[in-house]
Amino acid sequence: MPSPITDLSKLCIHTITTKPWRLEEAVSRYAEAGVGGITVWRQALAGHSPSAAGDLIRGAGLKIVSLCRGGFFPARDALGRQAAIDENRRVIDEAASLGAPLIVLVCGAVPGLPLTEARRQIADGIAAVLPHAAASGVKLAIEPLHPMYADDRSAINTMKQAAAICAEVRSPWLGIAVDVYHVWWDPDLEEEIERAGRNGWLSAFHVCDWRTPTTDLLEDRGLPGEGCIPIRQIRAWVEHAGFDGWNEVEVFSRTRWAGDQAQFLRDITDSYLKAV
Amino acid sequence: MPSPITDLSKLCIHTITTKPWRLEEAVSRYAEAGVGGITVWRQALAGHSPSAAGDLIRGAGLKIVSLCRGGFFPARDALGRQAAIDENRRVIDEAASLGAPLIVLVCGAVPGLPLTEARRQIADGIAAVLPHAAASGVKLAIEPLHPMYADDRSAINTMKQAAAICAEVRSPWLGIAVDVYHVWWDPDLEEEIERAGRNGWLSAFHVCDWRTPTTDLLEDRGLPGEGCIPIRQIRAWVEHAGFDGWNEVEVFSRTRWAGDQAQFLRDITDSYLKAV
């Protein structure tokens, strides 16, 4: 087990976590709290040019960790697949203007489209946009999503599947984002983290917790310590595999969004020090 | 792909599917509709002795396919684990009295108990009750549960994990129940079904569908055809692997339970012929 974390320098918060806050407020509040980094969700950029948003964030002393999110490659027809590729090129441009070194990919799925076909289209879509990512100096990270999202969010549901694409594509511009919420149950997790580390694929580490009972498939995530995920154990595996990047708190919680965000931010930093 | 099914002789319905009906009504309605088999949930036995329930079911011309459910082996302490073993012995006695040849195991999980430990306790619990199952002529079937139930329902979340226990225990009295809802997303599904067939582990086949969006983690299952699961494809794999048993419709749906059960039963048989 790694030692508990004693400061917030490696804490990154996803803007979606404090969704009610506009970007300016999130940035100033995170900075004020001593948080080191921020992952920007695209909707938080509404009303800003990405480069101005980047200046705003850097001006407040925060590091931009990644842009969320690209992906959603599979589609029922060629037109849809091309539209997805075009959209991902725009996301890459946005990340470059923002100054985000990494884009998290939620790879996509289409209800009724066979998963094998969706998986093929995802690998092809990534290969299609990767040259533009490389030319833009932006890395892409496949985030395996929990199998409960295999219907319409991602056909990539395990570290092993993400690794298969990384191994096929073989580019320093493609890696894996490990989100404990999605992968904690996987019996191969430790082994696959180790392998991803060995291959240089570990690109991001997202934390939150699995509540019992979970009352909503999307927006009932808990803060670290509010659920059953062995977050510190998984952090140990990730660090042992050579990852020394950010610990990103990404929580979607309807209950939390309905409450006071300043208090929520205090709970985030407390839970981070106690349970990550 | 196998041919569409043209009659209801291999259709089995789980009593929980039409939960508002008491056992007598479920039995007479299923029989009237021409359904061949029934899987009895333990709560449907309330107010009946298992042997009288068995007589009632057989008297109506239905075959008893299985008893749902045993399992829930992991616990925080030895006392809890012993209580689970005792309870599973009682379930085996119930199945024997009822005349059910099979018990479906929802293996259990305890929030915060490491999954590796839960998995060890599950294998040990099964090994502990298996002699009693064999002596009673009742087979046990491990049902891998969807990873979204890894917190408090089952630490066995893939066919591969179920197979690992079967391979460790090696008994003709232990097999696997394949429920498409739990395993449809698994990239190794076809291969693991084939392997389970080769080893004689395929003991039950449960069907329902995954709705998009799914609004509840437990009680928003769809009838076959209402979702994205390639049910007929999976039936093809199961049959190709040598399984020639029942096709069991097991649907938990708050919406359906709130509606007219007679109409629901007609929808079940229609969807069975169209989509299984």
PDB file of N, CA, C and O in Angstrom, chain A residues 151-221:
ATOM      1  N   ASP A 151     -24.008  -0.691 -23.638  1.00  0.00           N
ATOM      2  CA  ASP A 151     -25.089  -0.517 -24.620  1.00  0.00           C
ATOM      3  C   ASP A 151     -24.886   0.720 -25.484  1.00  0.00           C
ATOM      4  O   ASP A 151     -24.969   0.643 -26.709  1.00  0.00           O
ATOM      5  N   ASP A 152     -24.599   1.869 -24.850  1.00  0.00           N
ATOM      6  CA  ASP A 152     -24.571   3.088 -25.666  1.00  0.00           C
ATOM      7  C   ASP A 152     -23.424   4.045 -25.344  1.00  0.00           C
ATOM      8  O   ASP A 152     -23.386   5.146 -25.900  1.00  0.00           O
ATOM      9  N   ARG A 153     -22.499   3.645 -24.474  1.00  0.00           N
ATOM     10  CA  ARG A 153     -21.401   4.564 -24.163  1.00  0.00           C
ATOM     11  C   ARG A 153     -20.040   4.050 -24.552  1.00  0.00           C
ATOM     12  O   ARG A 153     -19.225   4.781 -25.096  1.00  0.00           O
ATOM     13  N   SER A 154     -19.779   2.780 -24.264  1.00  0.00           N
ATOM     14  CA  SER A 154     -18.481   2.247 -24.693  1.00  0.00           C
ATOM     15  C   SER A 154     -18.496   0.738 -24.807  1.00  0.00           C
ATOM     16  O   SER A 154     -18.919   0.041 -23.882  1.00  0.00           O
ATOM     17  N   ALA A 155     -17.987   0.266 -25.925  1.00  0.00           N
ATOM     18  CA  ALA A 155     -17.817  -1.170 -26.134  1.00  0.00           C
ATOM     19  C   ALA A 155     -16.464  -1.636 -25.597  1.00  0.00           C
ATOM     20  O   ALA A 155     -16.147  -2.814 -25.675  1.00  0.00           O
ATOM     21  N   ILE A 156     -15.687  -0.700 -25.049  1.00  0.00           N
ATOM     22  CA  ILE A 156     -14.413  -1.058 -24.409  1.00  0.00           C
ATOM     23  C   ILE A 156     -14.649  -1.038 -22.915  1.00  0.00           C
ATOM     24  O   ILE A 156     -14.797   0.035 -22.313  1.00  0.00           O
ATOM     25  N   ASN A 157     -14.702  -2.224 -22.311  1.00  0.00           N
ATOM     26  CA  ASN A 157     -15.160  -2.339 -20.940  1.00  0.00           C
ATOM     27  C   ASN A 157     -14.141  -2.906 -19.963  1.00  0.00           C
ATOM     28  O   ASN A 157     -14.451  -3.072 -18.780  1.00  0.00           O
ATOM     29  N   THR A 158     -12.971  -3.239 -20.465  1.00  0.00           N
ATOM     30  CA  THR A 158     -11.930  -3.751 -19.576  1.00  0.00           C
ATOM     31  C   THR A 158     -10.572  -3.174 -19.987  1.00  0.00           C
ATOM     32  O   THR A 158     -10.368  -2.756 -21.128  1.00  0.00           O
ATOM     33  N   MET A 159      -9.659  -3.183 -19.048  1.00  0.00           N
ATOM     34  CA  MET A 159      -8.278  -2.783 -19.322  1.00  0.00           C
ATOM     35  C   MET A 159      -7.696  -3.631 -20.448  1.00  0.00           C
ATOM     36  O   MET A 159      -6.950  -3.141 -21.294  1.00  0.00           O
ATOM     37  N   LYS A 160      -8.040  -4.902 -20.433  1.00  0.00           N
ATOM     38  CA  LYS A 160      -7.496  -5.824 -21.426  1.00  0.00           C
ATOM     39  C   LYS A 160      -7.902  -5.422 -22.846  1.00  0.00           C
ATOM     40  O   LYS A 160      -7.111  -5.500 -23.783  1.00  0.00           O
ATOM     41  N   GLN A 161      -9.157  -4.975 -22.993  1.00  0.00           N
ATOM     42  CA  GLN A 161      -9.608  -4.543 -24.318  1.00  0.00           C
ATOM     43  C   GLN A 161      -8.896  -3.259 -24.737  1.00  0.00           C
ATOM     44  O   GLN A 161      -8.539  -3.083 -25.898  1.00  0.00           O
ATOM     45  N   ALA A 162      -8.714  -2.345 -23.793  1.00  0.00           N
ATOM     46  CA  ALA A 162      -8.000  -1.111 -24.105  1.00  0.00           C
ATOM     47  C   ALA A 162      -6.565  -1.443 -24.503  1.00  0.00           C
ATOM     48  O   ALA A 162      -6.020  -0.886 -25.468  1.00  0.00           O
ATOM     49  N   ALA A 163      -5.969  -2.375 -23.781  1.00  0.00           N
ATOM     50  CA  ALA A 163      -4.593  -2.779 -24.081  1.00  0.00           C
ATOM     51  C   ALA A 163      -4.498  -3.385 -25.479  1.00  0.00           C
ATOM     52  O   ALA A 163      -3.519  -3.170 -26.196  1.00  0.00           O
ATOM     53  N   ALA A 164      -5.530  -4.137 -25.860  1.00  0.00           N
ATOM     54  CA  ALA A 164      -5.505  -4.766 -27.196  1.00  0.00           C
ATOM     55  C   ALA A 164      -5.430  -3.689 -28.277  1.00  0.00           C
ATOM     56  O   ALA A 164      -4.709  -3.848 -29.264  1.00  0.00           O
ATOM     57  N   ILE A 165      -6.154  -2.600 -28.093  1.00  0.00           N
ATOM     58  CA  ILE A 165      -6.097  -1.522 -29.090  1.00  0.00           C
ATOM     59  C   ILE A 165      -4.735  -0.831 -29.049  1.00  0.00           C
ATOM     60  O   ILE A 165      -4.127  -0.570 -30.086  1.00  0.00           O
ATOM     61  N   CYS A 166      -4.238  -0.560 -27.856  1.00  0.00           N
ATOM     62  CA  CYS A 166      -2.900   0.065 -27.743  1.00  0.00           C
ATOM     63  C   CYS A 166      -1.845  -0.809 -28.408  1.00  0.00           C
ATOM     64  O   CYS A 166      -0.942  -0.298 -29.089  1.00  0.00           O
ATOM     65  N   ALA A 167      -1.965  -2.117 -28.204  1.00  0.00           N
ATOM     66  CA  ALA A 167      -0.966  -3.028 -28.773  1.00  0.00           C
ATOM     67  C   ALA A 167      -1.080  -3.075 -30.291  1.00  0.00           C
ATOM     68  O   ALA A 167      -0.084  -3.228 -30.998  1.00  0.00           O
ATOM     69  N   GLU A 168      -2.298  -2.922 -30.786  1.00  0.00           N
ATOM     70  CA  GLU A 168      -2.513  -2.956 -32.230  1.00  0.00           C
ATOM     71  C   GLU A 168      -2.009  -1.662 -32.876  1.00  0.00           C
ATOM     72  O   GLU A 168      -1.375  -1.680 -33.926  1.00  0.00           O
ATOM     73  N   VAL A 169      -2.312  -0.540 -32.230  1.00  0.00           N
ATOM     74  CA  VAL A 169      -2.006   0.765 -32.826  1.00  0.00           C
ATOM     75  C   VAL A 169      -0.535   1.170 -32.611  1.00  0.00           C
ATOM     76  O   VAL A 169       0.079   1.785 -33.476  1.00  0.00           O
ATOM     77  N   ARG A 170      -0.003   0.823 -31.464  1.00  0.00           N
ATOM     78  CA  ARG A 170       1.409   1.089 -31.131  1.00  0.00           C
ATOM     79  C   ARG A 170       1.842   2.506 -31.455  1.00  0.00           C
ATOM     80  O   ARG A 170       2.521   2.759 -32.465  1.00  0.00           O
ATOM     81  N   SER A 171       1.458   3.435 -30.611  1.00  0.00           N
ATOM     82  CA  SER A 171       1.870   4.819 -30.805  1.00  0.00           C
ATOM     83  C   SER A 171       2.116   5.444 -29.443  1.00  0.00           C
ATOM     84  O   SER A 171       1.373   5.188 -28.483  1.00  0.00           O
ATOM     85  N   PRO A 172       3.167   6.262 -29.332  1.00  0.00           N
ATOM     86  CA  PRO A 172       3.388   6.962 -28.056  1.00  0.00           C
ATOM     87  C   PRO A 172       2.282   7.968 -27.777  1.00  0.00           C
ATOM     88  O   PRO A 172       2.220   8.521 -26.682  1.00  0.00           O
ATOM     89  N   TRP A 173       1.384   8.191 -28.731  1.00  0.00           N
ATOM     90  CA  TRP A 173       0.304   9.153 -28.559  1.00  0.00           C
ATOM     91  C   TRP A 173      -0.996   8.508 -28.120  1.00  0.00           C
ATOM     92  O   TRP A 173      -2.036   9.149 -28.067  1.00  0.00           O
ATOM     93  N   LEU A 174      -0.940   7.205 -27.827  1.00  0.00           N
ATOM     94  CA  LEU A 174      -2.145   6.509 -27.361  1.00  0.00           C
ATOM     95  C   LEU A 174      -1.865   5.779 -26.054  1.00  0.00           C
ATOM     96  O   LEU A 174      -0.883   5.041 -25.947  1.00  0.00           O
ATOM     97  N   GLY A 175      -2.731   5.982 -25.076  1.00  0.00           N
ATOM     98  CA  GLY A 175      -2.581   5.309 -23.793  1.00  0.00           C
ATOM     99  C   GLY A 175      -3.931   4.921 -23.203  1.00  0.00           C
ATOM    100  O   GLY A 175      -4.934   4.836 -23.920  1.00  0.00           O
ATOM    101  N   ILE A 176      -3.936   4.694 -21.898  1.00  0.00           N
ATOM    102  CA  ILE A 176      -5.141   4.228 -21.194  1.00  0.00           C
ATOM    103  C   ILE A 176      -5.399   5.117 -19.979  1.00  0.00           C
ATOM    104  O   ILE A 176      -4.466   5.492 -19.265  1.00  0.00           O
ATOM    105  N   ALA A 177      -6.669   5.481 -19.781  1.00  0.00           N
ATOM    106  CA  ALA A 177      -7.076   6.186 -18.566  1.00  0.00           C
ATOM    107  C   ALA A 177      -7.743   5.162 -17.642  1.00  0.00           C
ATOM    108  O   ALA A 177      -8.744   4.548 -18.016  1.00  0.00           O
ATOM    109  N   VAL A 178      -7.178   4.978 -16.464  1.00  0.00           N
ATOM    110  CA  VAL A 178      -7.722   4.028 -15.491  1.00  0.00           C
ATOM    111  C   VAL A 178      -8.667   4.772 -14.567  1.00  0.00           C
ATOM    112  O   VAL A 178      -8.236   5.650 -13.811  1.00  0.00           O
ATOM    113  N   ASP A 179      -9.937   4.435 -14.628  1.00  0.00           N
ATOM    114  CA  ASP A 179     -10.920   5.025 -13.717  1.00  0.00           C
ATOM    115  C   ASP A 179     -11.413   3.908 -12.810  1.00  0.00           C
ATOM    116  O   ASP A 179     -12.033   2.952 -13.278  1.00  0.00           O
ATOM    117  N   VAL A 180     -11.153   4.051 -11.526  1.00  0.00           N
ATOM    118  CA  VAL A 180     -11.459   2.961 -10.590  1.00  0.00           C
ATOM    119  C   VAL A 180     -12.936   2.567 -10.617  1.00  0.00           C
ATOM    120  O   VAL A 180     -13.282   1.403 -10.385  1.00  0.00           O
ATOM    121  N   TYR A 181     -13.817   3.525 -10.900  1.00  0.00           N
ATOM    122  CA  TYR A 181     -15.249   3.227 -10.924  1.00  0.00           C
ATOM    123  C   TYR A 181     -15.580   2.172 -11.975  1.00  0.00           C
ATOM    124  O   TYR A 181     -16.461   1.339 -11.779  1.00  0.00           O
ATOM    125  N   HIS A 182     -14.864   2.226 -13.081  1.00  0.00           N
ATOM    126  CA  HIS A 182     -15.165   1.337 -14.195  1.00  0.00           C
ATOM    127  C   HIS A 182     -14.513  -0.034 -14.087  1.00  0.00           C
ATOM    128  O   HIS A 182     -15.014  -1.007 -14.633  1.00  0.00           O
ATOM    129  N   VAL A 183     -13.386  -0.095 -13.418  1.00  0.00           N
ATOM    130  CA  VAL A 183     -12.580  -1.316 -13.498  1.00  0.00           C
ATOM    131  C   VAL A 183     -12.343  -2.032 -12.172  1.00  0.00           C
ATOM    132  O   VAL A 183     -11.709  -3.083 -12.148  1.00  0.00           O
ATOM    133  N   TRP A 184     -12.852  -1.492 -11.087  1.00  0.00           N
ATOM    134  CA  TRP A 184     -12.495  -2.036  -9.770  1.00  0.00           C
ATOM    135  C   TRP A 184     -12.856  -3.507  -9.600  1.00  0.00           C
ATOM    136  O   TRP A 184     -12.200  -4.243  -8.875  1.00  0.00           O
ATOM    137  N   TRP A 185     -13.924  -3.957 -10.267  1.00  0.00           N
ATOM    138  CA  TRP A 185     -14.451  -5.315 -10.119  1.00  0.00           C
ATOM    139  C   TRP A 185     -13.628  -6.344 -10.899  1.00  0.00           C
ATOM    140  O   TRP A 185     -13.794  -7.552 -10.708  1.00  0.00           O
ATOM    141  N   ASP A 186     -12.775  -5.897 -11.815  1.00  0.00           N
ATOM    142  CA  ASP A 186     -12.133  -6.779 -12.794  1.00  0.00           C
ATOM    143  C   ASP A 186     -11.095  -7.681 -12.137  1.00  0.00           C
ATOM    144  O   ASP A 186     -10.127  -7.196 -11.550  1.00  0.00           O
ATOM    145  N   PRO A 187     -11.289  -9.008 -12.224  1.00  0.00           N
ATOM    146  CA  PRO A 187     -10.330  -9.920 -11.582  1.00  0.00           C
ATOM    147  C   PRO A 187      -8.918  -9.794 -12.160  1.00  0.00           C
ATOM    148  O   PRO A 187      -7.956 -10.162 -11.500  1.00  0.00           O
ATOM    149  N   ASP A 188      -8.803  -9.257 -13.384  1.00  0.00           N
ATOM    150  CA  ASP A 188      -7.472  -9.113 -14.000  1.00  0.00           C
ATOM    151  C   ASP A 188      -6.870  -7.734 -13.782  1.00  0.00           C
ATOM    152  O   ASP A 188      -5.866  -7.380 -14.417  1.00  0.00           O
ATOM    153  N   LEU A 189      -7.482  -6.920 -12.910  1.00  0.00           N
ATOM    154  CA  LEU A 189      -7.079  -5.513 -12.826  1.00  0.00           C
ATOM    155  C   LEU A 189      -5.599  -5.311 -12.497  1.00  0.00           C
ATOM    156  O   LEU A 189      -4.887  -4.584 -13.197  1.00  0.00           O
ATOM    157  N   GLU A 190      -5.138  -5.950 -11.435  1.00  0.00           N
ATOM    158  CA  GLU A 190      -3.750  -5.730 -11.022  1.00  0.00           C
ATOM    159  C   GLU A 190      -2.791  -6.087 -12.155  1.00  0.00           C
ATOM    160  O   GLU A 190      -1.879  -5.326 -12.503  1.00  0.00           O
ATOM    161  N   GLU A 191      -3.030  -7.244 -12.730  1.00  0.00           N
ATOM    162  CA  GLU A 191      -2.181  -7.743 -13.813  1.00  0.00           C
ATOM    163  C   GLU A 191      -2.200  -6.809 -15.029  1.00  0.00           C
ATOM    164  O   GLU A 191      -1.165  -6.536 -15.641  1.00  0.00           O
ATOM    165  N   GLU A 192      -3.384  -6.305 -15.367  1.00  0.00           N
ATOM    166  CA  GLU A 192      -3.498  -5.442 -16.541  1.00  0.00           C
ATOM    167  C   GLU A 192      -2.900  -4.057 -16.289  1.00  0.00           C
ATOM    168  O   GLU A 192      -2.380  -3.426 -17.206  1.00  0.00           O
ATOM    169  N   ILE A 193      -2.992  -3.584 -15.048  1.00  0.00           N
ATOM    170  CA  ILE A 193      -2.333  -2.306 -14.720  1.00  0.00           C
ATOM    171  C   ILE A 193      -0.824  -2.473 -14.851  1.00  0.00           C
ATOM    172  O   ILE A 193      -0.126  -1.630 -15.426  1.00  0.00           O
ATOM    173  N   GLU A 194      -0.334  -3.578 -14.367  1.00  0.00           N
ATOM    174  CA  GLU A 194       1.109  -3.845 -14.414  1.00  0.00           C
ATOM    175  C   GLU A 194       1.572  -3.859 -15.879  1.00  0.00           C
ATOM    176  O   GLU A 194       2.575  -3.237 -16.241  1.00  0.00           O
ATOM    177  N   ARG A 195       0.806  -4.549 -16.697  1.00  0.00           N
ATOM    178  CA  ARG A 195       1.147  -4.664 -18.121  1.00  0.00           C
ATOM    179  C   ARG A 195       1.065  -3.308 -18.819  1.00  0.00           C
ATOM    180  O   ARG A 195       1.919  -2.955 -19.630  1.00  0.00           O
ATOM    181  N   ALA A 196       0.047  -2.522 -18.474  1.00  0.00           N
ATOM    182  CA  ALA A 196      -0.095  -1.197 -19.086  1.00  0.00           C
ATOM    183  C   ALA A 196       1.090  -0.311 -18.696  1.00  0.00           C
ATOM    184  O   ALA A 196       1.613   0.449 -19.514  1.00  0.00           O
ATOM    185  N   GLY A 197       1.505  -0.444 -17.444  1.00  0.00           N
ATOM    186  CA  GLY A 197       2.664   0.329 -17.005  1.00  0.00           C
ATOM    187  C   GLY A 197       3.923  -0.061 -17.770  1.00  0.00           C
ATOM    188  O   GLY A 197       4.678   0.785 -18.246  1.00  0.00           O
ATOM    189  N   ARG A 198       4.115  -1.361 -17.892  1.00  0.00           N
ATOM    190  CA  ARG A 198       5.302  -1.889 -18.592  1.00  0.00           C
ATOM    191  C   ARG A 198       5.369  -1.368 -20.025  1.00  0.00           C
ATOM    192  O   ARG A 198       6.447  -1.179 -20.575  1.00  0.00           O
ATOM    193  N   ASN A 199       4.207  -1.189 -20.630  1.00  0.00           N
ATOM    194  CA  ASN A 199       4.159  -0.755 -22.025  1.00  0.00           C
ATOM    195  C   ASN A 199       4.044   0.756 -22.206  1.00  0.00           C
ATOM    196  O   ASN A 199       3.886   1.230 -23.323  1.00  0.00           O
ATOM    197  N   GLY A 200       4.075   1.469 -21.081  1.00  0.00           N
ATOM    198  CA  GLY A 200       4.017   2.931 -21.186  1.00  0.00           C
ATOM    199  C   GLY A 200       2.634   3.468 -21.526  1.00  0.00           C
ATOM    200  O   GLY A 200       2.492   4.573 -22.049  1.00  0.00           O
ATOM    201  N   TRP A 201       1.580   2.688 -21.203  1.00  0.00           N
ATOM    202  CA  TRP A 201       0.228   3.100 -21.589  1.00  0.00           C
ATOM    203  C   TRP A 201      -0.523   3.859 -20.494  1.00  0.00           C
ATOM    204  O   TRP A 201      -1.568   4.451 -20.764  1.00  0.00           O
ATOM    205  N   LEU A 202      -0.037   3.803 -19.252  1.00  0.00           N
ATOM    206  CA  LEU A 202      -0.797   4.432 -18.155  1.00  0.00           C
ATOM    207  C   LEU A 202      -0.752   5.953 -18.286  1.00  0.00           C
ATOM    208  O   LEU A 202       0.279   6.578 -18.071  1.00  0.00           O
ATOM    209  N   SER A 203      -1.878   6.544 -18.619  1.00  0.00           N
ATOM    210  CA  SER A 203      -1.895   7.972 -18.957  1.00  0.00           C
ATOM    211  C   SER A 203      -2.731   8.818 -18.014  1.00  0.00           C
ATOM    212  O   SER A 203      -2.599  10.038 -18.002  1.00  0.00           O
ATOM    213  N   ALA A 204      -3.626   8.204 -17.268  1.00  0.00           N
ATOM    214  CA  ALA A 204      -4.462   8.964 -16.342  1.00  0.00           C
ATOM    215  C   ALA A 204      -5.026   8.023 -15.282  1.00  0.00           C
ATOM    216  O   ALA A 204      -5.183   6.821 -15.529  1.00  0.00           O
ATOM    217  N   PHE A 205      -5.323   8.600 -14.115  1.00  0.00           N
ATOM    218  CA  PHE A 205      -5.871   7.819 -13.000  1.00  0.00           C
ATOM    219  C   PHE A 205      -7.029   8.606 -12.389  1.00  0.00           C
ATOM    220  O   PHE A 205      -6.821   9.673 -11.817  1.00  0.00           O
ATOM    221  N   HIS A 206      -8.244   8.076 -12.562  1.00  0.00           N
ATOM    222  CA  HIS A 206      -9.457   8.756 -12.084  1.00  0.00           C
ATOM    223  C   HIS A 206     -10.003   8.032 -10.852  1.00  0.00           C
ATOM    224  O   HIS A 206     -10.073   6.803 -10.853  1.00  0.00           O
ATOM    225  N   VAL A 207     -10.439   8.806  -9.879  1.00  0.00           N
ATOM    226  CA  VAL A 207     -10.987   8.175  -8.675  1.00  0.00           C
ATOM    227  C   VAL A 207     -12.358   8.744  -8.302  1.00  0.00           C
ATOM    228  O   VAL A 207     -12.668   9.913  -8.548  1.00  0.00           O
ATOM    229  N   CYS A 208     -13.142   7.881  -7.720  1.00  0.00           N
ATOM    230  CA  CYS A 208     -14.425   8.209  -7.096  1.00  0.00           C
ATOM    231  C   CYS A 208     -14.816   6.909  -6.406  1.00  0.00           C
ATOM    232  O   CYS A 208     -13.974   6.028  -6.258  1.00  0.00           O
ATOM    233  N   ASP A 209     -16.035   6.746  -5.953  1.00  0.00           N
ATOM    234  CA  ASP A 209     -16.361   5.509  -5.250  1.00  0.00           C
ATOM    235  C   ASP A 209     -17.713   4.953  -5.686  1.00  0.00           C
ATOM    236  O   ASP A 209     -18.545   5.668  -6.244  1.00  0.00           O
ATOM    237  N   TRP A 210     -17.871   3.650  -5.427  1.00  0.00           N
ATOM    238  CA  TRP A 210     -19.101   2.938  -5.790  1.00  0.00           C
ATOM    239  C   TRP A 210     -19.978   2.820  -4.550  1.00  0.00           C
ATOM    240  O   TRP A 210     -19.618   2.137  -3.596  1.00  0.00           O
ATOM    241  N   ARG A 211     -21.120   3.480  -4.584  1.00  0.00           N
ATOM    242  CA  ARG A 211     -22.017   3.477  -3.435  1.00  0.00           C
ATOM    243  C   ARG A 211     -22.925   2.242  -3.428  1.00  0.00           C
ATOM    244  O   ARG A 211     -23.316   1.757  -4.485  1.00  0.00           O
ATOM    245  N   THR A 212     -23.260   1.787  -2.198  1.00  0.00           N
ATOM    246  CA  THR A 212     -24.189   0.674  -2.046  1.00  0.00           C
ATOM    247  C   THR A 212     -25.352   1.127  -1.191  1.00  0.00           C
ATOM    248  O   THR A 212     -25.125   1.491  -0.040  1.00  0.00           O
ATOM    249  N   PRO A 213     -26.588   1.164  -1.717  1.00  0.00           N
ATOM    250  CA  PRO A 213     -26.914   0.869  -3.114  1.00  0.00           C
ATOM    251  C   PRO A 213     -26.581   2.054  -4.015  1.00  0.00           C
ATOM    252  O   PRO A 213     -26.558   3.201  -3.551  1.00  0.00           O
ATOM    253  N   THR A 214     -26.343   1.760  -5.290  1.00  0.00           N
ATOM    254  CA  THR A 214     -26.202   2.779  -6.311  1.00  0.00           C
ATOM    255  C   THR A 214     -27.588   2.977  -6.926  1.00  0.00           C
ATOM    256  O   THR A 214     -28.201   2.013  -7.372  1.00  0.00           O
ATOM    257  N   THR A 215     -28.078   4.203  -6.883  1.00  0.00           N
ATOM    258  CA  THR A 215     -29.479   4.406  -7.279  1.00  0.00           C
ATOM    259  C   THR A 215     -29.638   4.916  -8.701  1.00  0.00           C
ATOM    260  O   THR A 215     -30.757   5.059  -9.186  1.00  0.00           O
ATOM    261  N   ASP A 216     -28.534   5.212  -9.352  1.00  0.00           N
ATOM    262  CA  ASP A 216     -28.612   5.694 -10.732  1.00  0.00           C
ATOM    263  C   ASP A 216     -27.369   5.196 -11.464  1.00  0.00           C
ATOM    264  O   ASP A 216     -26.269   5.231 -10.898  1.00  0.00           O
ATOM    265  N   LEU A 217     -27.541   4.766 -12.696  1.00  0.00           N
ATOM    266  CA  LEU A 217     -26.399   4.192 -13.412  1.00  0.00           C
ATOM    267  C   LEU A 217     -25.343   5.233 -13.751  1.00  0.00           C
ATOM    268  O   LEU A 217     -24.187   4.890 -13.968  1.00  0.00           O
ATOM    269  N   LEU A 218     -25.747   6.500 -13.818  1.00  0.00           N
ATOM    270  CA  LEU A 218     -24.810   7.536 -14.254  1.00  0.00           C
ATOM    271  C   LEU A 218     -24.397   8.502 -13.150  1.00  0.00           C
ATOM    272  O   LEU A 218     -23.241   8.885 -13.050  1.00  0.00           O
ATOM    273  N   GLU A 219     -25.367   8.963 -12.389  1.00  0.00           N
ATOM    274  CA  GLU A 219     -25.115  10.132 -11.542  1.00  0.00           C
ATOM    275  C   GLU A 219     -25.303   9.859 -10.054  1.00  0.00           C
ATOM    276  O   GLU A 219     -25.929  10.633  -9.336  1.00  0.00           O
ATOM    277  N   ASP A 220     -24.737   8.739  -9.625  1.00  0.00           N
ATOM    278  CA  ASP A 220     -24.787   8.434  -8.200  1.00  0.00           C
ATOM    279  C   ASP A 220     -23.425   7.967  -7.693  1.00  0.00           C
ATOM    280  O   ASP A 220     -23.327   7.107  -6.821  1.00  0.00           O
ATOM    281  N   ARG A 221     -22.386   8.548  -8.243  1.00  0.00           N
ATOM    282  CA  ARG A 221     -21.049   8.193  -7.781  1.00  0.00           C
ATOM    283  C   ARG A 221     -20.779   8.809  -6.410  1.00  0.00           C
ATOM    284  O   ARG A 221     -21.323   9.861  -6.080  1.00  0.00           O
TER     285      ARG A 221
END
